[in-house]
Amino acid sequence: MREDPLAGLPDSVEIVEVGPRDGLQNERASLPVEARVELVRRLAAAGLRRIEAGAFVSPKWVPQMAASDELFRRLAGLPELAGVRLSALVPNARGLERAREAGVTEIAVFGAASETFSHRNLNASIAESLARFRELVAAARDLGLRVRGYVSCIAGCPYEGDVPTARVVEVAGALYDMGCAEIALGDTIGTGTPRHIARVVRACAGRVPVARLALHLHDTYGQALANALAGLECGVRVLDAAVGGLGGCPYAPGASGNLATEDLVYMLEGSGVRTGVDLDALVETARWICGRVGRTPTARVTLARTAACAR
Ligand code: HMG
Ligand code: MG
């Protein structure tokens, strides 16, 4: 037997909390800005140091993110958020203008490895979106902003099925070359399995330094935690997750929540990997936000803790 089958695990991992964006964009009703501010505040108090808080996309496409301007202005005034990296999605020049006016310092552009998903999500082909992002990333960097680049559909597409890994590498490489500081590989519909995700990560790491890769895993098929572990074994050190297991993409039918932050923190801390997150405070935040949006959390840790409290 191998002495330590998880020898590749690091001492610490950086978690990017995407609940306020990926989670809330998928809810039927838009949450008032006040509640979105409170969510970010609670997540930061639980120890999360990177939070994707909103999106400067078209409100006609995703109304739930409409008031991100006001959200960021309000967040900028909170002293307890000093030292927390807040970011937002930006799809085009109009979005960059709005982000800049709201005082955002980190943005994310979002491309895809599937042609049909790219059309549905951005109304543009992969090539058109990359050309648009090239200008956008240059303009953002000129303004001193840090830019992350997402690649959606790294393991499967809701419209096209299998997605060739070579296409994922191509898009990841293009985003890296144009100046994205981090490339987030998104299993948008959660169909990937650990060996598949490991294959994609290794292939991308041949094009982009592995230290610049992050994994953004949806849990539709219950694989996200296992896939996160596979990513860590391949050298990934940045993982996205959403409180309560909220999440999904309005343009990816059937895509359910993200890897739940509570489950990720429980697995990592239990395995001796530091996250800086206070699990009790996080579980409390999950209960609170799920109550606000009228959902039962899908995070197993929160369900288990809630059941234990009820006994
Ligand atoms: P379009 O319709 O081709 O663009 O959409 P347009 O330029 O023709 O604009 C249409 C209208 O929207 C116009 O208004 C624009 O002014 C307005 P009108 O003239 O009709 O009154 N508009 C905007 N308003 C505010 N802010 C803006 C903006 N842009 C245009 N930035 C567009 C193109 C890219 C805008 C649209 O497709 C869009 O917003 N897409 C975003 C979709 C989205 O947010 N999807 C979810 C996030 S991605 C995701 O969840 C995946 C991820 O989690 C990773 C993973 O899981 O794999 C990141
Ligand atoms: Mg997502």
Coordinates of C-alpha atoms and ligand atoms in Angstrom, one line a residue:
M1 CA 0.0 0.0 0.0
R2 CA 1.3 3.6 -0.8
E3 CA 2.4 5.2 2.5
D4 CA 0.4 8.4 2.0
P5 CA -2.0 8.2 -1.0
L6 CA -2.8 11.9 -0.6
A7 CA 0.9 13.0 -0.5
G8 CA 0.1 15.7 -3.1
L9 CA -2.1 17.7 -0.7
P10 CA -0.7 21.2 0.2
D11 CA -0.5 22.9 3.6
S12 CA -3.1 25.5 2.6
V13 CA -5.6 26.3 -0.1
E14 CA -7.1 29.6 -1.3
I15 CA -10.9 29.5 -1.6
V16 CA -12.7 31.9 -3.9
E17 CA -16.2 32.2 -2.6
V18 CA -18.6 32.6 -5.6
G19 CA -21.9 32.3 -3.7
P20 CA -22.8 36.0 -4.0
R21 CA -22.4 35.9 -7.8
D22 CA -22.8 32.3 -9.1
G23 CA -25.2 31.4 -6.3
L24 CA -27.5 34.4 -6.5
Q25 CA -27.5 34.7 -10.3
N26 CA -29.4 31.4 -10.3
E27 CA -32.1 32.3 -7.9
R28 CA -35.6 33.1 -9.4
A29 CA -36.0 36.3 -7.4
S30 CA -33.4 39.0 -7.1
L31 CA -32.2 39.6 -3.6
P32 CA -32.2 43.2 -2.4
V33 CA -28.8 44.9 -2.3
E34 CA -29.0 45.1 1.5
A35 CA -29.1 41.3 1.8
R36 CA -26.3 40.9 -0.8
V37 CA -24.1 43.3 1.3
E38 CA -24.9 41.3 4.4
L39 CA -24.0 38.0 2.7
V40 CA -20.5 39.4 1.7
R41 CA -20.0 40.8 5.2
R42 CA -20.9 37.4 6.8
L43 CA -18.6 35.5 4.4
A44 CA -15.7 37.8 5.1
A45 CA -16.4 37.5 8.9
A46 CA -16.2 33.7 8.5
G47 CA -12.6 34.1 7.1
L48 CA -13.1 34.1 3.3
R49 CA -10.5 36.4 1.7
R50 CA -11.6 36.2 -1.9
I51 CA -15.2 36.8 -2.7
E52 CA -16.8 37.1 -6.2
A53 CA -19.5 39.5 -5.1
G54 CA -21.4 40.5 -8.3
A55 CA -21.5 40.8 -12.1
F56 CA -21.6 43.8 -14.5
V57 CA -23.5 41.9 -17.1
S58 CA -26.6 43.0 -19.0
P59 CA -29.5 43.3 -16.6
K60 CA -31.7 42.1 -19.4
W61 CA -29.8 38.8 -19.4
V62 CA -29.2 38.3 -15.7
P63 CA -31.5 40.6 -13.7
Q64 CA -30.4 39.1 -10.4
M65 CA -27.0 40.9 -10.8
A66 CA -28.5 44.2 -11.9
A67 CA -27.6 46.3 -8.9
S68 CA -24.0 45.3 -8.6
D69 CA -23.0 49.0 -9.0
E70 CA -24.7 49.9 -5.8
L71 CA -23.5 46.7 -4.1
F72 CA -19.8 47.5 -4.7
R73 CA -20.2 51.1 -3.7
R74 CA -21.7 49.9 -0.4
L75 CA -19.0 47.3 0.1
A76 CA -16.3 49.9 -0.5
G77 CA -17.5 51.7 2.6
L78 CA -17.2 48.8 5.0
P79 CA -13.9 48.9 7.0
E80 CA -14.3 45.2 8.0
L81 CA -13.7 44.3 4.4
A82 CA -10.2 45.7 4.3
G83 CA -7.9 42.9 3.1
V84 CA -10.7 41.0 1.4
R85 CA -10.3 40.7 -2.4
L86 CA -13.7 41.4 -4.0
S87 CA -14.2 40.7 -7.7
A88 CA -16.9 40.8 -10.3
L89 CA -17.7 39.4 -13.7
V90 CA -17.4 41.7 -16.7
P91 CA -18.4 40.7 -20.2
N92 CA -17.7 43.8 -22.3
A93 CA -16.6 47.5 -22.4
R94 CA -19.9 48.7 -20.8
G95 CA -19.4 46.3 -17.9
L96 CA -15.8 47.5 -17.4
E97 CA -17.0 51.1 -17.3
R98 CA -19.6 50.2 -14.7
A99 CA -17.0 48.2 -12.6
R100 CA -14.5 51.0 -12.7
E101 CA -17.2 53.6 -11.6
A102 CA -18.1 51.3 -8.7
G103 CA -14.5 51.1 -7.6
V104 CA -13.9 47.4 -8.4
T105 CA -10.2 46.3 -8.5
E106 CA -10.6 42.7 -9.7
I107 CA -12.6 41.5 -12.6
A108 CA -13.2 38.2 -14.4
V109 CA -13.9 37.7 -18.0
F110 CA -15.7 34.5 -18.9
G111 CA -15.1 32.4 -22.1
A112 CA -16.1 28.9 -22.9
A113 CA -14.6 25.8 -24.6
S114 CA -18.0 25.1 -26.2
E115 CA -19.2 27.1 -29.2
T116 CA -22.9 26.7 -28.5
F117 CA -22.5 27.6 -24.8
S118 CA -20.5 30.7 -25.8
H119 CA -23.3 31.8 -28.1
R120 CA -26.0 31.2 -25.4
N121 CA -24.0 32.8 -22.6
L122 CA -22.4 35.7 -24.4
N123 CA -24.2 36.0 -27.8
A124 CA -20.8 35.5 -29.4
S125 CA -18.6 32.8 -30.9
I126 CA -15.5 31.6 -29.0
A127 CA -13.3 33.6 -31.4
E128 CA -15.5 36.7 -31.1
S129 CA -15.5 36.5 -27.3
L130 CA -11.7 36.1 -27.2
A131 CA -11.2 39.1 -29.5
R132 CA -13.5 41.2 -27.3
F133 CA -11.7 40.0 -24.1
R134 CA -8.3 40.8 -25.6
E135 CA -9.2 44.5 -25.8
L136 CA -11.1 44.3 -22.5
V137 CA -8.2 42.7 -20.5
A138 CA -5.7 45.2 -22.0
A139 CA -8.0 48.1 -20.9
A140 CA -8.6 46.7 -17.5
R141 CA -4.8 46.2 -16.9
D142 CA -4.2 49.7 -18.0
L143 CA -6.6 50.8 -15.3
G144 CA -4.5 48.7 -12.8
L145 CA -7.2 46.0 -12.4
R146 CA -6.4 42.3 -11.8
V147 CA -8.1 40.0 -14.3
R148 CA -9.2 36.4 -13.9
G149 CA -10.3 34.4 -17.0
Y150 CA -12.9 31.6 -16.8
V151 CA -13.1 28.7 -19.3
S152 CA -16.6 27.2 -19.0
C153 CA -17.5 23.6 -20.1
I154 CA -14.1 22.1 -19.5
A155 CA -15.6 18.6 -19.1
G156 CA -19.0 18.8 -20.9
C157 CA -21.5 21.2 -22.5
P158 CA -25.3 21.2 -21.9
Y159 CA -25.8 21.6 -25.7
E160 CA -22.8 19.8 -27.3
G161 CA -22.0 17.0 -24.8
D162 CA -18.3 16.1 -24.8
V163 CA -15.9 18.9 -25.1
P164 CA -12.4 18.1 -26.4
T165 CA -9.7 18.9 -23.9
A166 CA -7.5 20.4 -26.6
R167 CA -10.2 23.1 -27.0
V168 CA -10.1 23.8 -23.2
V169 CA -6.3 24.2 -23.4
E170 CA -6.6 26.5 -26.4
V171 CA -9.0 28.9 -24.7
A172 CA -7.1 28.8 -21.4
G173 CA -3.9 29.6 -23.2
A174 CA -5.5 32.5 -25.1
L175 CA -6.8 34.0 -21.9
Y176 CA -3.5 33.6 -20.2
D177 CA -1.6 35.1 -23.1
M178 CA -3.9 38.2 -23.2
G179 CA -3.0 38.9 -19.6
C180 CA -5.4 37.1 -17.3
A181 CA -3.5 36.5 -14.0
E182 CA -5.5 33.4 -13.2
I183 CA -7.4 30.9 -15.3
A184 CA -10.5 29.3 -13.7
L185 CA -11.4 26.0 -15.3
G186 CA -15.2 25.6 -15.0
D187 CA -17.0 22.3 -14.9
T188 CA -20.2 24.2 -15.6
I189 CA -22.6 21.3 -15.6
G190 CA -20.6 19.1 -13.1
T191 CA -20.3 16.1 -15.4
G192 CA -16.6 15.7 -14.9
T193 CA -15.1 12.8 -12.9
P194 CA -11.8 12.9 -11.0
R195 CA -9.6 11.3 -13.8
H196 CA -11.2 13.5 -16.4
I197 CA -10.7 16.7 -14.4
A198 CA -7.1 15.6 -13.6
R199 CA -6.5 15.1 -17.4
V200 CA -7.8 18.5 -18.2
V201 CA -5.8 20.2 -15.4
R202 CA -2.6 18.4 -16.5
A203 CA -3.2 19.3 -20.2
C204 CA -3.8 23.0 -19.2
A205 CA -0.7 23.0 -17.0
G206 CA 1.3 22.2 -20.1
R207 CA 0.2 25.6 -21.4
V208 CA -0.4 27.8 -18.3
P209 CA 1.7 27.6 -15.1
V210 CA -0.3 25.4 -12.7
A211 CA 0.1 28.1 -10.0
R212 CA -2.1 30.2 -12.2
L213 CA -4.9 27.7 -12.5
A214 CA -8.0 27.5 -10.4
L215 CA -10.9 25.0 -10.5
H216 CA -14.6 26.1 -10.5
L217 CA -16.6 22.9 -10.0
H218 CA -20.4 22.5 -10.1
D219 CA -21.8 19.6 -8.1
T220 CA -24.6 18.5 -10.4
Y221 CA -23.5 14.8 -10.5
G222 CA -22.1 14.8 -6.9
Q223 CA -18.5 14.8 -8.2
A224 CA -17.3 18.2 -7.1
L225 CA -15.5 17.3 -3.9
A226 CA -13.7 14.3 -5.5
N227 CA -12.8 16.5 -8.4
A228 CA -11.4 19.2 -6.1
L229 CA -9.2 16.5 -4.5
A230 CA -8.0 15.4 -8.0
G231 CA -7.2 19.0 -8.8
L232 CA -5.2 19.4 -5.7
E233 CA -3.2 16.2 -6.4
C234 CA -2.4 17.8 -9.8
G235 CA -1.0 21.0 -8.1
V236 CA -4.1 23.3 -8.2
R237 CA -4.1 25.6 -5.1
V238 CA -7.1 27.8 -5.8
L239 CA -10.6 26.4 -5.6
D240 CA -14.0 28.1 -6.1
A241 CA -16.9 27.2 -3.9
A242 CA -20.3 28.6 -3.0
V243 CA -21.8 28.9 0.5
G244 CA -24.7 26.4 1.0
G245 CA -23.9 24.8 -2.3
L246 CA -25.9 27.5 -4.1
G247 CA -25.3 28.2 -7.8
G248 CA -25.8 27.4 -11.4
C249 CA -25.8 29.3 -14.7
P250 CA -29.0 30.5 -16.3
Y251 CA -27.6 29.5 -19.7
A252 CA -26.6 26.0 -18.7
P253 CA -29.9 24.1 -18.3
G254 CA -29.7 21.4 -15.6
A255 CA -26.5 22.9 -14.0
S256 CA -27.1 22.9 -10.3
G257 CA -25.1 24.3 -7.4
N258 CA -21.4 24.8 -7.0
L259 CA -19.1 22.8 -4.7
A260 CA -20.4 23.8 -1.3
T261 CA -17.9 25.9 0.7
E262 CA -18.7 24.1 4.0
D263 CA -18.1 20.7 2.5
L264 CA -14.8 21.9 1.0
V265 CA -13.6 23.5 4.2
Y266 CA -14.6 20.4 6.2
M267 CA -12.7 18.1 3.9
L268 CA -9.6 20.3 3.8
E269 CA -9.3 21.2 7.4
G270 CA -10.0 17.6 8.4
S271 CA -7.1 16.6 6.1
G272 CA -4.7 19.1 7.6
V273 CA -5.0 21.7 4.8
R274 CA -5.5 25.2 6.1
T275 CA -8.3 27.4 4.6
G276 CA -8.5 30.2 7.1
V277 CA -12.3 29.7 7.3
D278 CA -14.3 29.3 10.5
L279 CA -16.6 26.4 9.8
D280 CA -19.2 27.3 12.4
A281 CA -19.5 30.8 11.1
L282 CA -19.8 29.5 7.6
V283 CA -22.5 27.0 8.4
E284 CA -24.4 29.8 10.2
T285 CA -24.1 32.0 7.0
A286 CA -25.2 29.1 4.8
R287 CA -28.4 28.6 7.0
W288 CA -29.0 32.4 6.9
I289 CA -28.6 32.8 3.1
C290 CA -30.6 29.6 2.3
G291 CA -33.4 31.0 4.5
R292 CA -33.3 34.3 2.7
V293 CA -33.6 32.6 -0.8
G294 CA -36.1 30.0 0.5
R295 CA -33.9 27.0 -0.2
T296 CA -32.7 24.0 1.7
P297 CA -28.8 24.0 1.7
T298 CA -27.3 21.2 -0.4
A299 CA -24.1 21.3 1.6
R300 CA -23.8 18.0 3.5
V301 CA -22.0 19.5 6.4
T302 CA -24.7 22.1 6.9
L303 CA -27.4 19.5 6.7
A304 CA -25.5 17.3 9.2
R305 CA -24.9 20.1 11.6
T306 CA -28.6 21.1 11.4
A307 CA -29.8 17.6 12.0
A308 CA -27.4 17.3 15.0
C309 CA -28.8 20.5 16.5
A310 CA -32.3 19.2 16.1
R311 CA -31.6 16.0 18.1
Ligands
HMG1 P1 -26.0 41.3 -26.4 O1 -27.5 41.3 -26.3 O2 -25.4 40.7 -27.5 O3 -25.4 42.8 -26.2 O4 -25.5 40.6 -25.0 P2 -25.8 44.2 -26.6 O5 -24.6 44.9 -26.7 O6 -26.7 44.1 -27.9 O7 -26.7 44.7 -25.4 C1 -28.1 44.4 -25.2 C2 -28.6 45.3 -24.1 O8 -27.9 45.1 -22.9 C3 -28.4 46.8 -24.4 O9 -29.5 47.5 -23.8 C4 -27.1 47.1 -23.8 O10 -27.0 48.5 -23.4 C5 -27.2 46.3 -22.5 P3 -30.7 48.1 -24.7 O11 -29.9 49.0 -25.7 O12 -31.3 47.0 -25.4 O13 -31.5 48.9 -23.7 N1 -25.9 45.9 -22.0 C6 -25.5 46.2 -20.7 N2 -26.1 46.8 -19.7 C7 -25.4 46.8 -18.6 N3 -24.1 46.3 -18.4 C8 -23.5 45.7 -19.4 C9 -24.2 45.6 -20.7 N4 -23.9 45.0 -21.9 C10 -24.9 45.3 -22.7 N5 -22.3 45.1 -19.3 C11 -23.8 40.4 -23.3 C12 -24.1 40.5 -24.8 C13 -22.4 39.9 -23.1 C14 -24.0 41.8 -22.8 C15 -24.8 39.4 -22.7 O14 -24.7 38.2 -23.4 C16 -24.5 39.2 -21.2 O15 -24.7 40.0 -20.4 N6 -24.2 37.9 -20.9 C17 -23.9 37.5 -19.5 C18 -24.5 36.2 -19.2 C19 -24.2 35.8 -17.8 O16 -24.0 36.6 -16.9 N7 -24.1 34.5 -17.6 C20 -23.8 34.0 -16.2 C21 -22.4 34.1 -15.8 S1 -21.3 33.0 -16.6 C22 -21.3 31.6 -15.6 O17 -22.2 31.5 -14.7 C23 -20.3 30.5 -15.7 C24 -19.2 30.6 -14.6 O18 -19.8 30.5 -13.4 C25 -18.1 29.5 -14.9 C26 -18.7 28.1 -15.0 O19 -19.5 27.7 -14.2 O20 -18.2 27.4 -15.9 C27 -18.5 32.0 -14.7
MG2 MG -20.3 28.6 -12.4

